[in-house]
Structure formats: structure tokens, C-alpha cells
Coordinates of C-alpha atoms in Angstrom, one line a residue:
Chain A
M6 CA 215.2 -24.6 174.1
N7 CA 214.0 -21.6 172.1
S8 CA 210.2 -21.2 171.9
P9 CA 208.6 -22.2 168.5
V10 CA 208.1 -19.6 166.0
E11 CA 205.9 -19.6 162.9
H12 CA 208.0 -20.2 159.8
K13 CA 206.9 -17.8 157.0
P14 CA 209.2 -17.7 153.9
S15 CA 209.5 -14.0 153.1
N16 CA 209.9 -13.5 149.5
V17 CA 208.2 -16.6 148.0
E18 CA 204.4 -17.1 147.8
F19 CA 203.1 -20.7 148.2
S20 CA 200.9 -22.2 145.5
D21 CA 199.1 -19.3 143.9
V22 CA 197.4 -18.3 140.8
V23 CA 198.4 -14.8 139.7
T24 CA 196.6 -12.8 137.0
H25 CA 199.0 -10.5 135.3
D26 CA 198.2 -7.0 133.9
S27 CA 198.2 -8.4 130.4
G28 CA 195.5 -10.9 131.4
R29 CA 197.9 -13.9 131.4
K30 CA 197.4 -16.2 134.3
T31 CA 200.3 -18.0 135.9
M32 CA 200.5 -20.6 138.6
T33 CA 203.1 -20.9 141.3
L34 CA 204.1 -24.4 142.0
N35 CA 206.3 -25.6 144.7
M36 CA 208.5 -28.6 143.6
G37 CA 210.1 -30.2 146.7
P38 CA 211.7 -29.8 149.3
Q39 CA 210.6 -33.5 149.5
H40 CA 210.5 -34.6 146.0
P41 CA 212.2 -37.8 144.8
S42 CA 213.7 -36.0 141.8
T43 CA 215.3 -33.2 143.7
H44 CA 218.0 -35.6 144.9
G45 CA 218.0 -34.3 148.5
V46 CA 216.1 -31.4 150.1
L47 CA 215.8 -28.9 147.4
R48 CA 212.8 -26.7 146.8
L49 CA 212.1 -25.1 143.4
V50 CA 209.5 -22.4 143.1
L51 CA 208.3 -22.7 139.6
E52 CA 206.0 -20.0 138.0
L53 CA 204.0 -21.9 135.3
D54 CA 202.0 -20.7 132.4
G55 CA 200.2 -24.0 131.5
E56 CA 203.0 -26.4 131.4
T57 CA 205.6 -23.9 130.4
V58 CA 208.1 -22.8 133.1
V59 CA 208.1 -18.9 133.1
S60 CA 210.5 -18.6 136.1
C61 CA 212.3 -20.9 138.4
R62 CA 213.8 -20.0 141.8
P63 CA 215.8 -22.6 143.8
E64 CA 215.4 -22.3 147.5
I65 CA 218.2 -24.1 149.4
G66 CA 219.6 -24.3 152.9
Y67 CA 217.5 -27.1 154.3
L68 CA 220.6 -29.1 154.9
H69 CA 222.7 -26.4 156.3
T70 CA 224.8 -27.7 159.1
G71 CA 227.5 -25.0 159.2
I72 CA 230.4 -27.2 158.3
E73 CA 232.7 -24.2 157.4
K74 CA 231.9 -22.8 160.9
T75 CA 232.6 -26.0 162.7
L76 CA 235.9 -26.5 160.9
E77 CA 237.1 -23.2 162.5
S78 CA 237.1 -24.9 165.8
K79 CA 238.6 -28.1 164.8
L80 CA 242.3 -29.2 164.7
Y81 CA 243.6 -29.6 161.2
Y82 CA 243.6 -33.4 161.3
K83 CA 240.2 -33.6 163.0
A84 CA 238.5 -31.7 160.1
L85 CA 239.0 -34.6 157.7
P86 CA 236.0 -36.6 158.6
M87 CA 233.6 -33.6 158.1
T88 CA 234.7 -33.4 154.4
D89 CA 233.4 -36.8 153.7
R90 CA 230.0 -35.6 154.7
M91 CA 229.6 -32.8 152.4
D92 CA 229.4 -34.7 149.1
Y93 CA 228.6 -38.1 150.4
M94 CA 228.9 -39.6 146.9
S95 CA 232.5 -38.8 146.5
P96 CA 234.1 -38.8 150.1
M97 CA 237.6 -39.5 148.8
S98 CA 237.5 -36.7 146.4
N99 CA 236.7 -34.3 149.2
N100 CA 239.3 -35.8 151.5
L101 CA 241.9 -35.3 148.6
G102 CA 241.2 -31.6 148.2
Y103 CA 241.3 -30.9 151.8
C104 CA 244.6 -32.9 152.3
L105 CA 246.2 -31.1 149.4
A106 CA 245.2 -27.8 150.6
V107 CA 246.7 -28.3 154.1
E108 CA 249.7 -29.9 152.7
K109 CA 250.3 -26.9 150.5
L110 CA 249.9 -24.7 153.6
L111 CA 252.4 -26.7 155.4
D112 CA 254.7 -26.8 152.4
I113 CA 255.1 -30.6 152.6
E114 CA 254.0 -31.4 149.2
D115 CA 257.4 -32.7 148.1
A116 CA 257.5 -35.2 151.0
I117 CA 254.4 -37.0 150.0
P118 CA 255.5 -40.5 148.8
A119 CA 254.7 -41.4 145.2
R120 CA 252.8 -44.5 146.4
A121 CA 250.5 -42.4 148.4
K122 CA 249.8 -40.0 145.4
W123 CA 249.1 -42.9 143.1
I124 CA 246.8 -44.7 145.5
R125 CA 245.0 -41.4 145.9
V126 CA 244.6 -41.0 142.2
L127 CA 243.3 -44.6 141.8
M128 CA 240.8 -44.1 144.8
S129 CA 239.7 -40.7 143.4
E130 CA 238.9 -42.2 140.1
L131 CA 237.0 -45.0 141.8
T132 CA 235.1 -42.4 143.6
R133 CA 234.4 -40.6 140.4
I134 CA 232.8 -43.9 139.0
N135 CA 231.0 -44.3 142.2
S136 CA 229.5 -40.7 142.0
H137 CA 228.6 -41.2 138.3
L138 CA 227.0 -44.5 138.9
V139 CA 224.7 -43.0 141.5
W140 CA 224.0 -40.1 139.2
L141 CA 223.3 -42.4 136.3
G142 CA 220.9 -44.6 138.2
T143 CA 218.9 -41.8 139.9
H144 CA 218.8 -39.6 136.7
A145 CA 217.5 -42.6 134.7
I146 CA 214.8 -43.5 137.3
D147 CA 213.7 -39.8 137.3
L148 CA 213.1 -40.1 133.5
G149 CA 211.3 -43.6 134.0
A150 CA 214.0 -46.0 133.3
M151 CA 213.5 -48.0 136.6
S152 CA 215.8 -50.9 135.9
M153 CA 218.9 -48.6 135.3
F154 CA 218.7 -47.8 139.1
L155 CA 219.0 -51.5 140.0
Y156 CA 221.9 -52.2 137.6
T157 CA 224.1 -49.2 138.7
F158 CA 223.5 -49.8 142.4
R159 CA 224.4 -53.4 141.8
D160 CA 227.8 -52.3 140.5
R161 CA 228.2 -49.6 143.0
E162 CA 228.2 -52.2 145.6
T163 CA 231.5 -53.7 144.1
L164 CA 233.0 -50.2 144.4
L165 CA 231.8 -49.8 148.1
D166 CA 233.5 -53.1 148.8
I167 CA 236.8 -51.6 147.8
Y168 CA 236.1 -48.7 150.1
E169 CA 235.4 -51.2 152.9
L170 CA 238.6 -53.2 151.9
V171 CA 240.9 -50.3 152.3
S172 CA 239.4 -48.2 155.1
G173 CA 236.9 -50.4 156.9
Q174 CA 234.1 -48.1 156.0
R175 CA 231.7 -48.3 153.0
M176 CA 230.6 -44.7 152.6
M177 CA 232.4 -42.2 155.0
S178 CA 235.8 -43.7 154.4
S179 CA 238.1 -40.9 155.6
Y180 CA 240.9 -42.9 154.0
F181 CA 243.2 -40.1 153.1
R182 CA 245.4 -38.4 155.7
I183 CA 247.3 -35.1 155.7
G184 CA 250.6 -36.5 154.3
G185 CA 249.4 -39.6 152.7
L186 CA 247.0 -42.4 153.7
M187 CA 245.5 -43.9 156.7
M188 CA 247.3 -47.2 155.9
D189 CA 248.6 -49.2 153.0
V190 CA 246.3 -51.1 150.8
P191 CA 245.7 -54.8 151.8
K192 CA 246.9 -57.8 150.0
D193 CA 243.6 -58.4 148.1
F194 CA 243.6 -54.9 146.8
D195 CA 245.3 -55.7 143.4
K196 CA 243.0 -58.6 142.7
S197 CA 239.8 -56.7 143.6
I198 CA 240.5 -53.7 141.5
R199 CA 241.5 -55.9 138.5
R200 CA 238.1 -57.6 138.9
I201 CA 236.4 -54.2 138.6
L202 CA 238.6 -53.3 135.7
K203 CA 237.5 -56.5 133.9
N204 CA 233.8 -56.4 134.6
L205 CA 232.9 -52.6 134.6
P206 CA 233.6 -51.9 130.9
D207 CA 231.0 -54.5 129.9
R208 CA 228.5 -53.0 132.3
I209 CA 229.1 -49.6 131.0
D210 CA 228.4 -51.0 127.5
E211 CA 225.1 -52.5 129.0
Y212 CA 224.0 -49.1 130.4
E213 CA 224.6 -47.6 127.0
D214 CA 222.7 -50.5 125.3
L215 CA 219.8 -49.6 127.6
L216 CA 219.9 -45.8 127.3
T217 CA 222.0 -44.3 124.4
N218 CA 220.0 -45.6 121.5
N219 CA 216.8 -45.8 123.4
R220 CA 214.2 -43.7 121.6
I221 CA 212.4 -42.7 124.8
W222 CA 215.7 -41.8 126.5
Q223 CA 216.7 -39.7 123.5
M224 CA 213.4 -37.8 123.4
R225 CA 213.6 -36.9 126.9
T226 CA 217.2 -35.7 126.9
I227 CA 218.1 -34.5 123.4
G228 CA 217.6 -30.8 123.0
V229 CA 216.4 -30.5 126.7
A230 CA 217.7 -27.9 129.2
K231 CA 220.3 -26.5 126.7
I232 CA 223.0 -24.1 127.8
S233 CA 225.6 -22.6 125.5
A234 CA 229.2 -22.5 126.1
E235 CA 229.1 -18.6 126.8
N236 CA 226.2 -19.1 129.3
A237 CA 228.0 -22.1 131.0
I238 CA 231.2 -20.0 131.5
D239 CA 229.1 -17.0 132.8
G240 CA 227.2 -19.4 135.2
G241 CA 230.5 -20.7 136.6
L242 CA 229.5 -24.3 135.7
T243 CA 232.2 -26.9 136.3
G244 CA 232.7 -30.6 135.7
A245 CA 230.5 -32.5 133.2
S246 CA 228.0 -29.7 133.1
L247 CA 230.6 -27.3 131.6
R248 CA 232.2 -29.9 129.3
G249 CA 228.7 -30.9 128.0
S250 CA 228.6 -27.5 126.4
G251 CA 231.9 -28.0 124.7
V252 CA 234.2 -26.2 127.1
K253 CA 237.3 -28.3 127.6
Y254 CA 238.1 -27.3 131.3
D255 CA 239.1 -30.1 133.6
V256 CA 241.2 -29.3 136.8
R257 CA 243.1 -32.5 136.4
K258 CA 244.5 -31.3 133.0
A259 CA 244.5 -27.5 133.7
F260 CA 246.1 -27.4 136.9
P261 CA 247.4 -31.0 137.6
Y262 CA 247.8 -32.2 141.1
S263 CA 248.7 -35.4 142.8
D264 CA 250.8 -36.7 139.7
Y265 CA 247.8 -36.6 137.3
D266 CA 250.1 -35.2 134.6
K267 CA 251.8 -38.6 134.6
F268 CA 248.6 -40.4 133.4
D269 CA 247.4 -40.7 130.0
F270 CA 243.7 -40.0 129.7
Q271 CA 241.2 -37.9 127.6
V272 CA 238.8 -35.3 128.7
P273 CA 235.5 -35.9 126.8
V274 CA 233.6 -32.8 125.8
G275 CA 230.0 -32.7 124.5
V276 CA 228.7 -30.5 121.6
H277 CA 225.1 -29.5 122.2
G278 CA 225.1 -28.6 125.9
D279 CA 221.9 -30.5 126.4
V280 CA 220.9 -33.2 128.9
F281 CA 222.1 -35.9 126.5
S282 CA 225.5 -34.4 126.0
R283 CA 226.1 -34.2 129.7
Y284 CA 225.0 -37.8 129.9
Q285 CA 227.5 -38.8 127.2
V286 CA 230.3 -36.8 128.9
R287 CA 229.8 -38.7 132.2
V288 CA 229.7 -42.1 130.6
Y289 CA 232.8 -41.5 128.7
E290 CA 234.4 -40.1 131.8
M291 CA 233.8 -43.4 133.6
R292 CA 235.7 -45.3 131.0
E293 CA 238.5 -42.8 131.2
S294 CA 238.5 -43.2 134.9
L295 CA 238.9 -47.0 134.5
K296 CA 241.9 -46.3 132.1
I297 CA 243.5 -44.1 134.8
M298 CA 242.8 -46.8 137.4
G299 CA 244.5 -49.4 135.2
Q300 CA 247.5 -47.2 134.7
A301 CA 247.8 -46.4 138.5
L302 CA 247.5 -50.2 139.3
D303 CA 250.1 -51.3 136.8
G304 CA 252.6 -48.7 137.8
L305 CA 251.9 -48.5 141.5
P306 CA 255.3 -47.5 143.1
E307 CA 256.5 -49.3 146.2
G308 CA 257.5 -47.4 149.3
P309 CA 255.9 -45.7 152.4
Y310 CA 252.2 -44.7 152.2
I311 CA 252.6 -41.6 154.3
A312 CA 255.1 -38.8 154.5
H313 CA 257.8 -38.6 157.3
V314 CA 257.3 -35.1 158.8
P315 CA 258.0 -35.1 162.5
G316 CA 255.7 -32.9 164.5
V317 CA 253.0 -33.0 161.8
I318 CA 252.5 -36.7 160.6
L319 CA 252.0 -39.3 163.3
P320 CA 255.0 -41.6 163.7
P321 CA 254.6 -45.3 162.7
K322 CA 252.8 -47.3 165.2
P323 CA 255.7 -49.8 166.0
D324 CA 257.9 -46.8 166.9
V325 CA 255.1 -45.4 169.2
L326 CA 255.0 -48.7 171.1
S327 CA 258.8 -49.0 171.5
K328 CA 260.4 -45.4 171.5
M329 CA 259.9 -42.7 174.0
E330 CA 260.3 -39.8 171.5
S331 CA 257.7 -41.3 169.1
L332 CA 255.4 -41.7 171.9
I333 CA 255.7 -38.1 172.9
Y334 CA 255.3 -36.9 169.4
H335 CA 252.2 -39.1 168.9
F336 CA 250.7 -37.6 172.1
K337 CA 251.5 -34.1 171.2
I338 CA 250.0 -34.4 167.6
I339 CA 246.8 -36.0 168.9
T340 CA 246.2 -33.6 171.7
D341 CA 247.5 -30.3 170.3
G342 CA 247.6 -30.9 166.7
F343 CA 250.2 -28.9 164.7
K344 CA 250.7 -25.3 164.0
V345 CA 250.4 -24.1 160.4
P346 CA 252.3 -21.1 159.2
R347 CA 250.2 -17.9 158.5
G348 CA 249.0 -17.5 155.0
S349 CA 246.2 -18.8 152.7
V350 CA 245.9 -21.1 149.6
Y351 CA 243.2 -22.1 147.3
V352 CA 243.5 -25.7 146.1
P353 CA 240.9 -27.0 143.6
I354 CA 240.5 -30.6 142.4
E355 CA 238.2 -32.2 139.9
S356 CA 235.5 -34.3 141.7
G357 CA 232.7 -36.2 140.0
K358 CA 230.5 -33.1 140.4
G359 CA 233.0 -30.5 139.1
E360 CA 235.7 -28.2 140.6
I361 CA 235.6 -28.4 144.4
G362 CA 238.1 -26.1 145.9
F363 CA 239.5 -25.6 149.3
Y364 CA 240.5 -22.1 150.4
I365 CA 242.1 -22.3 153.8
D366 CA 243.3 -19.3 155.7
S367 CA 245.7 -19.9 158.6
D368 CA 246.6 -17.4 161.3
G369 CA 249.6 -19.5 162.6
T370 CA 247.6 -21.5 165.1
N371 CA 246.6 -25.2 165.2
V372 CA 243.1 -24.5 164.0
P373 CA 242.2 -22.9 160.7
N374 CA 241.0 -19.3 160.7
R375 CA 238.6 -20.0 157.8
V376 CA 238.0 -23.0 155.5
R377 CA 236.0 -22.2 152.4
V378 CA 234.7 -24.9 150.2
R379 CA 234.1 -23.9 146.7
P380 CA 231.1 -26.1 146.1
P381 CA 230.6 -27.3 142.5
S382 CA 226.9 -28.3 143.0
F383 CA 226.0 -24.9 144.5
V384 CA 227.3 -23.0 141.5
N385 CA 225.9 -25.5 139.1
L386 CA 222.4 -25.3 140.6
S387 CA 222.5 -21.5 140.4
A388 CA 222.6 -21.8 136.6
L389 CA 219.4 -24.2 136.7
P390 CA 216.9 -21.3 136.0
K391 CA 218.8 -20.4 132.9
M392 CA 218.4 -24.0 131.7
V393 CA 214.7 -24.5 132.4
E394 CA 213.0 -21.3 131.8
G395 CA 210.8 -21.6 128.8
S396 CA 210.9 -25.4 128.8
L397 CA 208.2 -27.9 130.0
V398 CA 207.7 -28.7 133.7
S399 CA 208.6 -32.4 133.0
D400 CA 211.9 -31.2 131.7
V401 CA 212.9 -29.7 134.9
V402 CA 213.3 -33.1 136.3
A403 CA 215.7 -34.1 133.4
A404 CA 217.6 -30.9 134.1
I405 CA 218.0 -31.4 137.8
G406 CA 219.2 -34.8 137.0
S407 CA 221.6 -33.7 134.4
I408 CA 223.6 -31.1 136.5
D409 CA 224.2 -33.9 139.1
I410 CA 223.9 -32.1 142.4
V411 CA 224.2 -33.2 146.0
L412 CA 222.4 -31.2 148.5
G413 CA 224.9 -32.0 151.4
E414 CA 227.5 -30.1 149.7
I415 CA 225.3 -27.2 148.3
D416 CA 224.2 -26.4 151.9
R417 CA 227.2 -27.5 153.7
Chain B
M4 CA 256.0 -15.6 132.6
M5 CA 252.2 -15.4 132.9
E6 CA 252.7 -13.9 136.3
D7 CA 254.9 -11.2 134.9
K8 CA 252.3 -10.3 132.4
I9 CA 249.6 -10.1 135.0
R10 CA 251.8 -8.0 137.1
T11 CA 252.7 -5.5 134.4
F12 CA 249.1 -5.3 133.2
L13 CA 247.8 -4.5 136.7
T14 CA 250.4 -2.1 137.9
G15 CA 250.8 -0.4 134.5
R16 CA 247.1 0.2 134.2
F17 CA 245.9 0.8 137.7
G18 CA 249.0 2.0 139.5
D19 CA 248.0 3.1 143.1
K20 CA 244.8 1.1 143.1
I21 CA 246.8 -2.1 143.4
L22 CA 248.0 -1.9 147.0
S23 CA 250.4 -4.7 147.3
E24 CA 251.3 -8.1 146.0
Y25 CA 251.0 -11.3 148.1
S26 CA 252.4 -14.6 147.1
H27 CA 252.1 -17.7 149.3
R28 CA 253.3 -21.2 148.4
G29 CA 253.6 -20.0 144.8
Q30 CA 250.0 -18.6 144.5
L31 CA 250.0 -15.1 143.2
S32 CA 247.5 -12.6 144.6
F33 CA 247.0 -8.9 144.7
Y34 CA 245.5 -6.5 147.3
V35 CA 243.3 -4.0 145.5
Q36 CA 241.6 -0.9 146.8
A37 CA 238.0 -1.7 147.7
Q38 CA 236.4 1.0 145.5
A39 CA 238.4 -0.3 142.4
V40 CA 237.8 -4.0 142.7
R41 CA 235.0 -4.2 140.0
E42 CA 237.0 -2.1 137.7
V43 CA 240.1 -4.2 137.9
I44 CA 238.3 -7.4 137.6
L45 CA 236.4 -6.3 134.6
A46 CA 239.6 -5.2 133.0
L47 CA 241.1 -8.6 133.6
K48 CA 238.0 -10.1 132.1
A49 CA 237.9 -8.0 129.0
D50 CA 241.6 -8.2 128.1
S51 CA 242.0 -10.3 125.1
E52 CA 245.3 -11.7 126.1
L53 CA 244.8 -12.4 129.8
K54 CA 241.1 -13.3 129.4
F55 CA 240.1 -14.1 133.1
D56 CA 236.6 -14.9 132.0
F57 CA 235.7 -17.5 134.6
L58 CA 234.8 -16.4 138.0
T59 CA 235.6 -19.4 140.3
D60 CA 234.7 -18.1 143.6
I61 CA 234.0 -15.2 145.9
T62 CA 234.4 -15.6 149.5
A63 CA 235.3 -13.7 152.7
V64 CA 237.4 -14.1 155.8
D65 CA 236.9 -12.4 159.1
H66 CA 240.1 -11.4 160.9
Q67 CA 238.6 -10.2 164.1
G68 CA 240.8 -10.8 167.1
Q69 CA 244.0 -11.1 165.1
S70 CA 246.9 -8.6 165.4
W71 CA 246.4 -7.6 161.7
E72 CA 242.8 -6.8 162.3
K73 CA 243.3 -3.1 162.1
E74 CA 244.3 -3.3 158.5
G75 CA 240.7 -4.3 157.8
R76 CA 238.6 -6.7 159.6
F77 CA 237.1 -8.4 156.5
E78 CA 238.9 -9.7 153.6
I79 CA 237.0 -10.3 150.4
I80 CA 238.7 -12.9 148.0
Y81 CA 237.9 -13.2 144.3
I82 CA 239.3 -16.2 142.5
L83 CA 239.5 -15.8 138.7
T84 CA 240.4 -18.4 136.2
S85 CA 241.5 -17.9 132.5
L86 CA 240.3 -20.9 130.6
K87 CA 242.4 -19.7 127.6
N88 CA 245.7 -19.6 129.4
T89 CA 244.8 -22.0 132.2
S90 CA 246.1 -19.6 134.8
R91 CA 244.4 -18.4 137.9
I92 CA 244.6 -15.2 140.0
I93 CA 243.4 -14.2 143.3
L94 CA 242.3 -10.7 144.2
R95 CA 241.9 -9.6 147.7
T96 CA 240.5 -6.5 149.2
K97 CA 240.2 -5.5 153.0
L98 CA 237.2 -3.9 154.4
Q99 CA 236.6 -2.2 157.7
E100 CA 233.9 -3.3 160.0
D101 CA 231.9 -0.1 159.6
A102 CA 232.2 -0.1 155.8
A103 CA 231.5 -3.6 155.0
S104 CA 230.1 -3.2 151.5
I105 CA 231.6 -3.5 148.1
A106 CA 230.3 -3.4 144.4
T107 CA 228.4 -6.5 143.0
L108 CA 229.5 -8.5 140.2
S109 CA 226.1 -10.1 139.7
G110 CA 225.6 -8.0 136.4
D111 CA 228.9 -9.4 135.0
W112 CA 228.7 -13.1 135.9
G113 CA 225.6 -15.2 136.4
C114 CA 227.2 -17.2 139.2
A115 CA 228.2 -14.0 141.2
N116 CA 224.5 -13.7 142.2
W117 CA 224.6 -16.8 144.5
L118 CA 228.2 -16.6 145.6
E119 CA 227.5 -12.9 146.8
R120 CA 224.1 -13.9 148.5
E121 CA 226.2 -16.5 150.4
V122 CA 228.8 -14.1 151.5
W123 CA 226.1 -11.7 152.6
D124 CA 224.2 -14.4 154.6
L125 CA 227.2 -16.0 156.3
M126 CA 229.6 -13.1 156.6
G127 CA 227.4 -10.0 156.3
I128 CA 229.2 -8.2 153.6
K129 CA 226.8 -6.0 151.5
F130 CA 227.1 -6.1 147.8
E131 CA 226.0 -2.6 146.4
G132 CA 223.6 -3.1 143.5
H133 CA 222.9 -6.7 143.9
P134 CA 219.4 -7.4 142.6
D135 CA 218.3 -9.8 145.3
L136 CA 220.5 -9.7 148.3
T137 CA 218.6 -12.1 150.5
K138 CA 219.4 -14.9 152.8
I139 CA 220.4 -18.1 151.0
L140 CA 221.5 -20.9 153.4
T141 CA 220.3 -19.9 156.9
V142 CA 216.7 -19.6 158.0
E143 CA 214.9 -16.2 158.0
E144 CA 214.7 -16.3 161.9
L145 CA 218.3 -16.6 162.4
E146 CA 219.7 -13.1 163.3
G147 CA 223.4 -12.2 162.6
H148 CA 225.9 -13.7 160.2
P149 CA 227.2 -17.1 161.4
L150 CA 230.7 -17.1 159.9
R151 CA 231.7 -13.8 161.8
K152 CA 234.0 -14.6 164.6
D153 CA 231.7 -12.9 167.2
F154 CA 229.0 -15.3 166.3
G155 CA 229.2 -18.1 168.8
I156 CA 229.3 -21.8 167.7
T157 CA 226.8 -22.7 170.4
Y158 CA 223.9 -20.7 168.8
E159 CA 220.7 -22.6 169.0
M160 CA 218.5 -22.7 166.0
P161 CA 214.8 -21.6 166.2
Q162 CA 212.4 -24.4 166.5
F163 CA 209.7 -24.4 163.8
S164 CA 206.1 -25.4 163.9
H165 CA 203.1 -24.8 161.7
N166 CA 200.9 -24.5 164.7
S167 CA 203.0 -22.4 167.1
S168 CA 200.0 -20.3 168.3
D169 CA 198.4 -23.6 169.7
I170 CA 201.6 -24.7 171.6
E171 CA 201.9 -23.7 175.2
V172 CA 205.4 -22.9 176.2
V173 CA 206.0 -24.1 179.8
P174 CA 208.7 -21.9 181.4
D175 CA 211.7 -23.9 182.8
N176 CA 211.1 -25.2 186.2
P177 CA 214.0 -23.9 188.4
H178 CA 213.6 -27.0 190.6
H179 CA 214.6 -29.5 187.9

């Protein structure tokens, strides 16, 4: 074990009062790393003049686990469970991005069965709602609306039940596979999804009753942490944080993947670029996601749930148990993985947080040379100082909530 | 069609500074001379027709140990998106190990600041002119750049304590 060393952050002073040349006094305040409203382990170094934020410097890295480095020593199919653990609010979206990137590298996109694509879409939209429900609950509790948290987590339970139904796991589902899905959906799937489609719209109305026209909510969110469209683009914001400023960019529409172009849905955009606009965009997005889920369920094609690509995709289990060749393939893929031709691709998808992209560089072997995750929360957080500088310290809490970050994915 | 436009724009305007074109699985990208990267990117951003005004990502790849390492150990990748045309372009540049530095984009895009800090922290590429090129994800005490291929994955993180001077470190007993 290494011997302990004294930890001294180099460029940031701890709580300090500084007198400037002009005679103005400012105080440095540490918000976090352990603070309930920072949604993880995030530290903000705020320089305050009274209650006004003069400057804000986010310090991150507390959850850095070196996922990108670890992936460089894992077989392609073994990397999948690690993607769940980055953004643990939307495991299936991360799975989807990774699978699509590897499928593109292997050039087997056309072999993916329609049923797998549609179930992927359905589950990704379920994941988006899941992510937004957690965001709504925690964002509201940050601003003092305690009961919202209980309501949204009650409804999130029903979504986690679906995760459990299809994959056996409630959070780190790893349900998608390179080439398709882990297994087909069970018998009760249709009934369970329809129950959600029936109940959730009323629940979303209920959230809106509690918040949208609530005067306290409006006063805490309208006009707070504004960011203009130009600044949002300059800051690289994606997801609802970008669309809240009126920029209509959604990867699902701009660069359709996994048959998204066959679904009919709207991309809501805000007008004012404040916390309230971002709130409205996400609430509308939940309704649109329900619409997509309904279409996916109604038109769910029959057929296989995983592609047939010998040497890359595991053969069906009955074959493995009865045929010699399938058993050999199974053994070879599990132990050696599969080789991916040399080259690199960038594949983005629209997750609940924004554009999450996978850049994979292959050198022709069975492990990736480099996996880069373009983290939406990381980039969105880097624009936080622009939103909060000049506003009150209590609005910082609203701003953090409104950009919907998850530190597991920022630090990776 | 969009691809042709980009190709004519780049080769017509920059000529030799565009080293080669690389297309893989339908994704178009260009290798650019390291000194010209910022110039090319800003031209793509400013052009009213192409309008690549959204910087999606900056990242780097280490090619150490591969047969094509001599072309340049590090590869810097810029991913640009045009919101107006909904098109994407990837620009690449190769850097030798002893000249691992490149012009910063942090004055041109707000998001470049952190993206470049991450590349510096994890891959050790210097961005000339960056206002605050400091570590972002790893701790101060960690030496080296973890995503480089010569950085082992068994590295043990430093142990932290607020009272390290009070702690007596007992040397490992060779008999245990």
C-alpha cells in the first residue's frame, strides 16, 4: 500500500474572505463535495459578494474510476456492464450507444432484427422517463417541494419493475447485447407496459398540477439561471438543457438510429432558456416518450431478438446443447471474444441527459484500443458557471438541478 | 452531397494542409496538419453555408505499440456538428510523442475548455494558449497520464489522510 500523503488542492483556497484592491470583500464558499443538492460528489467553489455569486468553479473527479481505461483491456462484449454504471439513471441508453457503436464497427447493422430494434427503442424511452422522474423528484426536493420526490419515486418503481421483468435486474440491467437483446421479452411484457401507458399520463398531469402553476415553483425557476441559445451552443449543451434555450437539436431526429425515423413524435423546445423552460421541456419529453412506447408496442414486429452472425453473436442455447459446432463457437466467443476490423467510429444517441456518444477505435484485435464516451453531463456542467455567475447563491441549487447531471458519468 | 461540399471546401481552401481523407463505415473524416487544425476548424465554423458551429467532442487516442505508430503516436480527434445542416464531420491530426501539443480552441468554444483539460489530464496533450490547463479528473498526487498505453492499469492510487503526519507507516514485514 502506498503511504498516506497530505491532500492539498492546489489552485483552490478553502473558505476564505478576500479583500480586493477596490475595497470590495468577497467570501469563498465550498458547496459540496457532500451536499444533497449536488446530486453526487460535486464540489463547487463559489466566490460570493454578499449573496451574489461572483465566480463559480466546479471541481470534479471524486468519482473517477477510470472506466475508459478499463474498457481497453476488456473483450468487446465484456465491456457492456460497465456502461450501465456510468449514468446509472439510464443504463439502457448507455447500453444502446455502446452496442450501436460496436455494431457499426463490425458492419452488422443491417443484420439487427427489427424486433430487437423496436424493443430497444421502447426500453430506451422507458429509460428516458426513468431518468426524468429521478430528475424531477430530486430537482423539486432541492427547491423545497418534498412530496414530489415521493410521487416520482413511487412511479419510478413501476418502471424498475419492467427492468426486472425483462432482465432480472432493477438498475444495472445490461439488457441489450451486441447484435440485439439478451433474451426476448416475457409474456407479461405487453400487459405491464400498457398499464404504464394508461397510468403515467395522469401521473404527469398530477406533477404538473403540483408544480407548473405553483407560485413558489414559478418564483424559484422562472428567469433563473438563464442561458441564451448562442451561449448554449457555445457551451456545447445537449439534451433538454440545449432545447430549453430554443435550439431544436435532438439526435433522434438529426441522426436517426435504431429505426427512430419510423416513429412519430415531437421534439419540445423551450423559449426562455431558464430553469422553468428546461423543466417544461423534460415534462413534455416524458409525454412524447410515452407516445413512442405506445407506437413501439402496437407495431412490435415478430421475429428473432438477436442477429445471426456466426463467430460474433452467441449461437442459440438449444443449439449449443445439441450441436458440436455451436458449442465450439460458443466456447470461442466466450473465451476469445471476436476480432473487430481496424478503424474508428463515433456513434451518438440521445439519452435522458443529452447526447452521449461512443467513439471506439479498434486496432483489429479482440479488445478496443480506445473507448471514448462523450459525456453529456460533463459538458453540460462546464456551462454551469455561465448560468449562475451574477445570480443569488440559492439559485445555484436550482441551476444544478435544471441541467440534470449525474456524476458517475461526468467522472467515469 | 453534403460530403462533396465539405470536401471541395476543405481541399479548395487549404490544399496541402489537408493531408488525407479517411472514411470508415460511412463516416467521413479528414487528416489535417497539426499546425493548421485551428485554422481549418474556425473556417468550418465561420462558413455561412457549412456552419459547423457545434463542437461535439475533442478526444485523443494513443497508438503506442501499433505498427502505424511511426505516423504519429497520438491522434487528436475533433468532432464538429452543424445544427443547420444536421451533418457531422470528424477532423483528425497526428502528433509525435516529442511534440505532443496543439493550439487550443478554448477561446472559440466554451465547452473546449473542459474537453481539452480532460485530454491533457488523461492523455498528456498540451493545448497551447489554454487559460487553465490543469488536472480535471485525476488527483493532484497522481503522476502521469492514465490513458497513455505505457501507464499500467495496476497503478495504485495514493492514500489520503488529513493527519498524515500523525500516522506511523510500518514497513512491510518480510516474514509475513
